[in-house]
Coordinates of C-alpha atoms and ligand atoms in Angstrom, one line a residue:
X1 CA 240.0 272.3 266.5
X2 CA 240.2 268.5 265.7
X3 CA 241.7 266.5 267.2
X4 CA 242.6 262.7 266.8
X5 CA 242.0 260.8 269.3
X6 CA 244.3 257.5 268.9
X7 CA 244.1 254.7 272.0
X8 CA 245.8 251.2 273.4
X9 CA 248.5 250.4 270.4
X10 CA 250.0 248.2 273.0
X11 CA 253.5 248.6 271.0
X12 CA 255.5 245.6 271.8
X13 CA 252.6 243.4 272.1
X14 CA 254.5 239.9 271.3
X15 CA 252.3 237.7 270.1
X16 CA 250.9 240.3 267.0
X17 CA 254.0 242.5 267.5
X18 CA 254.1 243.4 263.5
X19 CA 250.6 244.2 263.2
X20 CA 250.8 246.6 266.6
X21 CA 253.4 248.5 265.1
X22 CA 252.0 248.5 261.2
X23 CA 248.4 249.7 262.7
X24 CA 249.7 252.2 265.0
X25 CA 251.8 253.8 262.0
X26 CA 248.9 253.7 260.0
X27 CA 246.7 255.5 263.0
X28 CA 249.2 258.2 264.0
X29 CA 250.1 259.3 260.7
X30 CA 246.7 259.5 259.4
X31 CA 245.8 261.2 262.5
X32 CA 248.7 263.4 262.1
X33 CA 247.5 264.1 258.4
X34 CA 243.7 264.8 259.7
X35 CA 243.6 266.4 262.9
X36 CA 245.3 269.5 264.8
X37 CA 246.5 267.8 267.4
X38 CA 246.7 264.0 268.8
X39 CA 245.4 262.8 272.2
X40 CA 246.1 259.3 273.3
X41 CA 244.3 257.9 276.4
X42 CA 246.9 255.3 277.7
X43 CA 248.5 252.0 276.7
X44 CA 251.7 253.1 273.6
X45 CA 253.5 250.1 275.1
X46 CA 252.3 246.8 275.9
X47 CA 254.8 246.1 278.6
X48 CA 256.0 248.3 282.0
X49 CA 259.4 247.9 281.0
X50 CA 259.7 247.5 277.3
X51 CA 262.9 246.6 275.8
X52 CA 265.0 249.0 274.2
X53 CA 264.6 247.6 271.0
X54 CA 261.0 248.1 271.3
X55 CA 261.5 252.0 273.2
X56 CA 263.5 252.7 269.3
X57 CA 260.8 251.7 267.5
X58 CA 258.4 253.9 269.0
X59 CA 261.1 256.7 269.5
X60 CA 261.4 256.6 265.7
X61 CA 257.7 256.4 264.9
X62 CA 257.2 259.3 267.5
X63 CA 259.8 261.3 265.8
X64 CA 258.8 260.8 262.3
X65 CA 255.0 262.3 263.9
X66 CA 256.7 264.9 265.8
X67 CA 258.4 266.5 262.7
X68 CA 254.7 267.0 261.0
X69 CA 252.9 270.2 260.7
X70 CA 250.4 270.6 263.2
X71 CA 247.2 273.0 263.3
X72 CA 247.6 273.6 267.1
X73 CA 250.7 273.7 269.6
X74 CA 250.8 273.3 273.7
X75 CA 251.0 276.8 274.8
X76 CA 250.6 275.8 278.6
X77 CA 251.5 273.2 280.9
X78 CA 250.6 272.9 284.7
X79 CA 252.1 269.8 285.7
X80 CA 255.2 269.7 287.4
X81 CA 257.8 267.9 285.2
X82 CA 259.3 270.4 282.3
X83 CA 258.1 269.5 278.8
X84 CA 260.3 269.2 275.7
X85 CA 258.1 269.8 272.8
X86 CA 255.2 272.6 272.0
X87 CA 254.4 269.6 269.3
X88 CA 250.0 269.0 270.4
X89 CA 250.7 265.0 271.1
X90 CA 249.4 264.3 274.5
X91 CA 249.0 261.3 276.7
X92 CA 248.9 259.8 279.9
X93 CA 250.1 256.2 280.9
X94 CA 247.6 252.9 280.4
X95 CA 247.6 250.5 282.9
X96 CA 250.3 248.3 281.0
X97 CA 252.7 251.5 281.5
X98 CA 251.6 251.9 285.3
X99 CA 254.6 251.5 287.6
X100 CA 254.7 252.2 291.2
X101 CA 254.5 255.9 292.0
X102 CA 257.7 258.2 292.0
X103 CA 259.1 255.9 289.4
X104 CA 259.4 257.6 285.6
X105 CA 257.4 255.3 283.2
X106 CA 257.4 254.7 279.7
X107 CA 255.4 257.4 278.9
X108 CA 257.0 259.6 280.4
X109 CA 260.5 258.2 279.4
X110 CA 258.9 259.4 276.1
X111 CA 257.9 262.7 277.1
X112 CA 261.5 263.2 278.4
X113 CA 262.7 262.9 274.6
X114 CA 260.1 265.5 273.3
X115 CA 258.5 263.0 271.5
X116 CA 255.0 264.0 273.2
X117 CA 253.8 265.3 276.5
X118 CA 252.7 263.3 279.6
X119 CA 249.7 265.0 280.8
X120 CA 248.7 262.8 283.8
X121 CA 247.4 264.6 287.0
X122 CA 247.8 267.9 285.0
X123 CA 246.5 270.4 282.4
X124 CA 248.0 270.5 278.7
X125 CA 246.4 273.7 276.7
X126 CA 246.3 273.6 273.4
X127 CA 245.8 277.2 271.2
X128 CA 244.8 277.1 267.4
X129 CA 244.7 280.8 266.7
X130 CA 242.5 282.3 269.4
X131 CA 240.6 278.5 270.0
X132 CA 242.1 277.1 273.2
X133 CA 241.6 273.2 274.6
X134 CA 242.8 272.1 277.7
X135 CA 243.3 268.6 278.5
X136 CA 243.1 267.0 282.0
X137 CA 244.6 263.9 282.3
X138 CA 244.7 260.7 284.6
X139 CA 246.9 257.6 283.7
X140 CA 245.4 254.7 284.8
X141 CA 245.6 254.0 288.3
X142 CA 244.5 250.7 290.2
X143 CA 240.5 250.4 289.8
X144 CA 239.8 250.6 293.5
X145 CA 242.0 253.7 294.1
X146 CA 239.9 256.1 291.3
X147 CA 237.8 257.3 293.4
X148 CA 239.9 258.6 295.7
X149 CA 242.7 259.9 293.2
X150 CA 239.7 262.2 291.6
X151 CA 238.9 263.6 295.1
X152 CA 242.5 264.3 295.8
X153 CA 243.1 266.1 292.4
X154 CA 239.3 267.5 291.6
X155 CA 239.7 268.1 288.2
X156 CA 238.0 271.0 287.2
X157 CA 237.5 272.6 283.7
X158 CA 239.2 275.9 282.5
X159 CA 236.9 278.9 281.9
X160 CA 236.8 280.0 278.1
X161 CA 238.7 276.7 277.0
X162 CA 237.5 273.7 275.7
X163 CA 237.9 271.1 278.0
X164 CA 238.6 267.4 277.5
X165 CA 239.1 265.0 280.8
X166 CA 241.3 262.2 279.3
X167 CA 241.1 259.1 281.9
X168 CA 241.7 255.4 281.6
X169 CA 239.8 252.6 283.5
X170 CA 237.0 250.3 283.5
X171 CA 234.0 251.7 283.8
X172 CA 230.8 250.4 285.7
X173 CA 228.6 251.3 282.8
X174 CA 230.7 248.5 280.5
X175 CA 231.7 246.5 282.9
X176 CA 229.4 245.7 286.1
X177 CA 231.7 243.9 287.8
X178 CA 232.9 245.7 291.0
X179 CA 231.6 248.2 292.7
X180 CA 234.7 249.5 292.5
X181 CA 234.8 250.5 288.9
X182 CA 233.9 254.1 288.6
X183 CA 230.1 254.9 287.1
X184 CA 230.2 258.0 284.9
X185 CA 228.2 260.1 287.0
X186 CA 231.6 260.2 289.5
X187 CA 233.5 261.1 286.4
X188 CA 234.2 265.1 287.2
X189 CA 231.8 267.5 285.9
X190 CA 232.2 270.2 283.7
X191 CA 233.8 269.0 281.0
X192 CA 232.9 269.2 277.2
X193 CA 234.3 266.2 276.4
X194 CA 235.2 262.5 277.8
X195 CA 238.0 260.3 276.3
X196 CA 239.2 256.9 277.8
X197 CA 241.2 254.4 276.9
X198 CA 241.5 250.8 278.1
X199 CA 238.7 249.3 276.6
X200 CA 239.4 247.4 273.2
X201 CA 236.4 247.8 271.3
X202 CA 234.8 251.0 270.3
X203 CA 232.2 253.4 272.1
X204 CA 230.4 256.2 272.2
X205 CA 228.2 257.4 275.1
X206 CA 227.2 260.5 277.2
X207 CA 228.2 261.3 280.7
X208 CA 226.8 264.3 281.7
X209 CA 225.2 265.1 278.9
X210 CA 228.8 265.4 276.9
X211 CA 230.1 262.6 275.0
X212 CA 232.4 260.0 275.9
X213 CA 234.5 258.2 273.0
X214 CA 236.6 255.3 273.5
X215 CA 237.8 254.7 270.3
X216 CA 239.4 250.9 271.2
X217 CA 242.8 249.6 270.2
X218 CA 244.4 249.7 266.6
X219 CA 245.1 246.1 267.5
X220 CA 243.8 242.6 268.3
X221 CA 245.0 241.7 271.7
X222 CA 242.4 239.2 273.8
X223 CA 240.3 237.7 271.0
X224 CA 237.2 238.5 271.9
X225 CA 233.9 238.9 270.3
X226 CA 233.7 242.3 270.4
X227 CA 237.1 242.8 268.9
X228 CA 235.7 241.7 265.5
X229 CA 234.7 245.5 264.2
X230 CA 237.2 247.7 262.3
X231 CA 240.0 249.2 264.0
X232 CA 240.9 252.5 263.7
X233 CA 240.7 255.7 265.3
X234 CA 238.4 259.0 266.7
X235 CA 238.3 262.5 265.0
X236 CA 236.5 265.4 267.4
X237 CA 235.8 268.4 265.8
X238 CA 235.6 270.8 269.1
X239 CA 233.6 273.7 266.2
X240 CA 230.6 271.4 265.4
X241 CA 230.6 269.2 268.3
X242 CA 231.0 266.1 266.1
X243 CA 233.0 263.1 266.0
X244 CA 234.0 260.4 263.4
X245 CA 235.7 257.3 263.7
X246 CA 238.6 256.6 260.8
X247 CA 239.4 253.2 259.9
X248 CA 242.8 251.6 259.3
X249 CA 243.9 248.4 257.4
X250 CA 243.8 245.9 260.2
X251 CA 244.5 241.9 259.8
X252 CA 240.5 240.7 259.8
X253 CA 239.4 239.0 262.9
X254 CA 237.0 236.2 262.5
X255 CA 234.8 233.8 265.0
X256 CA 233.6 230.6 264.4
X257 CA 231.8 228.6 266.2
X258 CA 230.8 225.0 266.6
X259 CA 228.7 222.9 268.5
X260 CA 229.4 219.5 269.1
X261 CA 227.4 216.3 270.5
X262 CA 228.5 213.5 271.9
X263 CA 231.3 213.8 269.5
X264 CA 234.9 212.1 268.5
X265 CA 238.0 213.5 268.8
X266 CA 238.0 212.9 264.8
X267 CA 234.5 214.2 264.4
X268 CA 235.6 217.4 266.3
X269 CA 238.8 217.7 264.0
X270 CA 237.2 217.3 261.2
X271 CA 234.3 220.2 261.4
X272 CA 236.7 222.4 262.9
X273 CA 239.2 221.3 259.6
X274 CA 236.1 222.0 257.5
X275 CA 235.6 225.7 259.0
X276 CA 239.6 226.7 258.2
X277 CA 239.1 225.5 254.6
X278 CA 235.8 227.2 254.2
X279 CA 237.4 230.7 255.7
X280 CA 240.9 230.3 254.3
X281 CA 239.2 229.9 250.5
X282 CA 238.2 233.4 250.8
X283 CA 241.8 234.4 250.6
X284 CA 243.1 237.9 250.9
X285 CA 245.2 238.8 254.0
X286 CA 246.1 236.1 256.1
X287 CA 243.4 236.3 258.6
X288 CA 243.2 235.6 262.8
X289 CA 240.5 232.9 263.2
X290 CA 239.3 231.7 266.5
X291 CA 237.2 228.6 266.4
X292 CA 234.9 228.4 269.3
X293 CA 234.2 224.7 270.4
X294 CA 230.9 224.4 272.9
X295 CA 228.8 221.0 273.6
X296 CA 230.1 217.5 274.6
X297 CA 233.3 215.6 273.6
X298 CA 232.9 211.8 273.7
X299 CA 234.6 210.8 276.7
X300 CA 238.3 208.9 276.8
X301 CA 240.3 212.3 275.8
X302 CA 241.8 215.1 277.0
X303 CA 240.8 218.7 275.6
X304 CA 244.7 219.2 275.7
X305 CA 245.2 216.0 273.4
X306 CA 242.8 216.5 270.7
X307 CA 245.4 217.4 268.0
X308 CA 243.9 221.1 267.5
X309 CA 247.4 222.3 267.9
X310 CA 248.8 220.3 265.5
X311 CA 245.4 221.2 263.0
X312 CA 246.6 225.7 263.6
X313 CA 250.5 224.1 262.8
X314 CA 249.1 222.4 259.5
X315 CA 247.7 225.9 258.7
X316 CA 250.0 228.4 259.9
X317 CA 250.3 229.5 256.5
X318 CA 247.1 230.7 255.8
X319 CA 245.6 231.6 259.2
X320 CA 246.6 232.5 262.9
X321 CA 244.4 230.1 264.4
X322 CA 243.2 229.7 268.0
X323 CA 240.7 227.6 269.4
X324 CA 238.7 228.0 272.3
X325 CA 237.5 224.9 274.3
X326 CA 236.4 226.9 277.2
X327 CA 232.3 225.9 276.4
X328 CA 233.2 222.1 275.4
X329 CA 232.9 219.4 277.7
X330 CA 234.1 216.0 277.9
X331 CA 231.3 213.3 278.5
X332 CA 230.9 212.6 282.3
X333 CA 233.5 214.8 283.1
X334 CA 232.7 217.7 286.1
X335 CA 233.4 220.8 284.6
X336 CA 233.5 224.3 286.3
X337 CA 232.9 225.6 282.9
X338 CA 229.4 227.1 283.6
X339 CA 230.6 228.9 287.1
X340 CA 233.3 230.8 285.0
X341 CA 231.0 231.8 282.6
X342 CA 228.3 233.0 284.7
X343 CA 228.8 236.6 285.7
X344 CA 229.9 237.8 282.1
X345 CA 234.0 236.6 283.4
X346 CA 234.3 236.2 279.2
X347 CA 233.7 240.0 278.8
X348 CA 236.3 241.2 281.5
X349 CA 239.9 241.8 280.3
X350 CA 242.3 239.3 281.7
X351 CA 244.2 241.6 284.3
X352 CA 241.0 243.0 285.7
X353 CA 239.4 239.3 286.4
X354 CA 242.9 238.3 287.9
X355 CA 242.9 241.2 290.4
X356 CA 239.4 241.1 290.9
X357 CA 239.8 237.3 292.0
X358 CA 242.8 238.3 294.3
X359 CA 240.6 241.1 296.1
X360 CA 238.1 239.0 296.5
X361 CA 240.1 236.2 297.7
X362 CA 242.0 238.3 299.7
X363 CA 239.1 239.9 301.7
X364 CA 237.5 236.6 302.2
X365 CA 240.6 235.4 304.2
X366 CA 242.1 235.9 307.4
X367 CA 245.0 237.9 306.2
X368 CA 245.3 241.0 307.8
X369 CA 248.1 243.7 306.3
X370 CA 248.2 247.4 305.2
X371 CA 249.2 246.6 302.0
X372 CA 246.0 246.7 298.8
X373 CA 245.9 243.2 296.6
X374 CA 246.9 245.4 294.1
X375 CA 250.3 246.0 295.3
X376 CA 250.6 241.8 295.1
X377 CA 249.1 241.3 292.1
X378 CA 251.3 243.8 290.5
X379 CA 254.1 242.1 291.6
X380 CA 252.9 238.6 290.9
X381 CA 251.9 239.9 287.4
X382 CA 255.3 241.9 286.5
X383 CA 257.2 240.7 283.9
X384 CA 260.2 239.2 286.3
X385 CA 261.8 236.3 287.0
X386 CA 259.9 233.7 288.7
X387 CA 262.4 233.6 291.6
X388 CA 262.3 237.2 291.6
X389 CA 258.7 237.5 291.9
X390 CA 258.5 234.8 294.8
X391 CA 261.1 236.8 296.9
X392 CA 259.5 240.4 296.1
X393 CA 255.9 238.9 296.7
X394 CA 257.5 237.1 300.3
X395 CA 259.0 240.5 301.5
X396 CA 255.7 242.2 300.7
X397 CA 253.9 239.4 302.9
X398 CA 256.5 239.3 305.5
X399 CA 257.2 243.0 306.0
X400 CA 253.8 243.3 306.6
X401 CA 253.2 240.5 309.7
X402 CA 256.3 242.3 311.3
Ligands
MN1 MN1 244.9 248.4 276.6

């Protein structure tokens, strides 16, 4: 059987919000075109509660997959909710989908429609003729509850099936941040195949002697180095034991960096004005260029006033530009610039870093409470009111000194 293995579209993603939903067309319907069946490890919506206009668009993509010929269907199901479609698109919930337990989430507000099947914390088989695959799935759950979740449902794989354990977290292996993050030799055994989600950039590895494919978004979402390689998506043929990775049209990505000394606020301007002309020249589709700025600003300035915004307005035609000033300092200035960058923090997605800094924080002080930082940093994080946030985040604290 092969089957597509499609991750992180992060539909409704608002800063790129065209491009997300252009590259995830692009993805799924080739998929669709390519492979048996679809497997997506986590992350179709960018937001916990996206808006309806958003839920539509996906709705109508998910439709327009739906109503393709497939070389496999779901035969069997052993999860609890019923499903609506025998249609082989399976998933499970990313950690932008992850609401508190007991609640439906996006993912499965999809499943609901028969648009695909949620198969977190249960078994989805697939049959293609007398071929069967069975898929285990776990949405993502908070990186220091993993563990525990795995011992609680002890995945195990089905005899005379193929058998695919579809997860998605950070892993030890590419990030060593926390001890928290799982290690693949936790992951359960057994399986013939490993497929995760959540990281943005593509790998391939072994855990357990199987492979593990993380085929990385279909779109740019932190900017980061390692973001710079095609997008696309996986192709696993379960017959030959082989996998490829198919590319899709994606806006090009592009760093640049420059190193300063001692410099002007005019100098600066003026090489990083230099570097747009050079990369816009090359013309084809308007690209996303990041100009990294590292060494030392003269000093009489603030990074904030240097006129690089209006420098990405002046261009906005040509190229989505960003600049990063995270490495430049400003003469006699003390920065905390090398602390945050010790400790690979630039490698670590946002959300992880925040709630790692929270923990950390957290069991450092003299607070004392039942509740994990992750229940407050999901409600300081969600996408609510200010106000509301405050008074959630109070009741939270209060409810727990009573
Ligand atoms: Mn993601």
């Amino acid at each position: 059987m092969k089957i597509a293995i499609v991750s992180d579209m992060h539909l409704g993603y608002e800063r790129f919000s065209e491009d997300a939903f252009l590259q995830a067309k692009e993805a799924l319907h080739k998929a669709s075109e390519s492979a048996d069946a679809i497997i997506i490890p986590g992350d179709i919506f960018d937001k916990r509660y996206p808006k309806p206009d958003i839920i539509s668009q996906v709705m109508k993509i998910f439709r327009e997959i739906s109503s393709k010929n497939f070389g496999a269907e779901v035969t069997e199901y052993s999860g609890e909710n019923k499903i609506y479609t025998k249609k082989p698109i399976v998933a499970i919930p990313g950690t932008h989908e992850r609401i508190a337990k007991g609640k439906e989430n996006a993912v499965q507000l999809l499943s609901l429609a028969g648009l695909l099947i949620d198969t977190s914390e249960a078994v989805t088989t697939l049959s293609k003729g007398d071929e069967k695959v069975c898929i285990f799935g776990l949405g993502g759950v908070s990186e220091e509850m993993v563990k525990a979740e795995l011992e609680k449902l002890d995945p195990k794989p089905v005899a005379g099936a193929f058998n695919i354990f579809m997860f998605h977290q950070s892993t030890y292996e590419l990030l060593p941040f926390s001890d928290s993050f799982i290690k693949y030799s936790e992951l359960p055994k057994g399986f013939d195949l490993y497929v995760c989600g959540h990281m943005h950039n593509r790998v391939e590895a072994k855990v357990h002697g199987k492979t593990l494919l993380i085929p990385g978004s279909t779109v740019l979402t932190q900017l980061k180095s390692e973001e710079q390689g095609n997008k696309g998506f996986m192709i696993f043929d379960t017959k030959d034991y082989t996998h490829e990775f198919i590319k899709i049209n994606s806006r090009p990505f592009i760093i640049k960096e420059i190193s300063v000394n001692n410099a002007t606020v005019e100098k600066v301007i003026e090489e990083c004005r230099s570097v747009i002309s050079n990369e816009i020249l090359k013309g084809g589709v308007k690209p996303i260029l990041k100009i990294k700025i590292s060494g030392v600003a003269s000093k009489g300035f603030e990074k904030a006033d240097m006129g690089l915004h209006s420098l990405a307005a002046k261009y906005a035609k040509e190229a989505i530009i960003s600049f990063d000033t995270q490495s430049l300092s400003i003469e006699g200035e003390d920065s905390r610039i090398n602390e945050l960058r010790d400790g690979k923090v630039d490698s670590m997605p946002v959300k992880e870093l925040g709630l790692h800094m929270l923990s950390e924080k957290f069991n450092k002080s003299k607070t004392k409470g039942s509740f994990k930082p992750s229940d407050l940093f999901a409600i300081l994080s969600s996408d609510e009111s200010k106000d509301k946030v405050l008074k959630t985040a109070g009741e939270l604290l209060l409810e727990e000194n009573n």
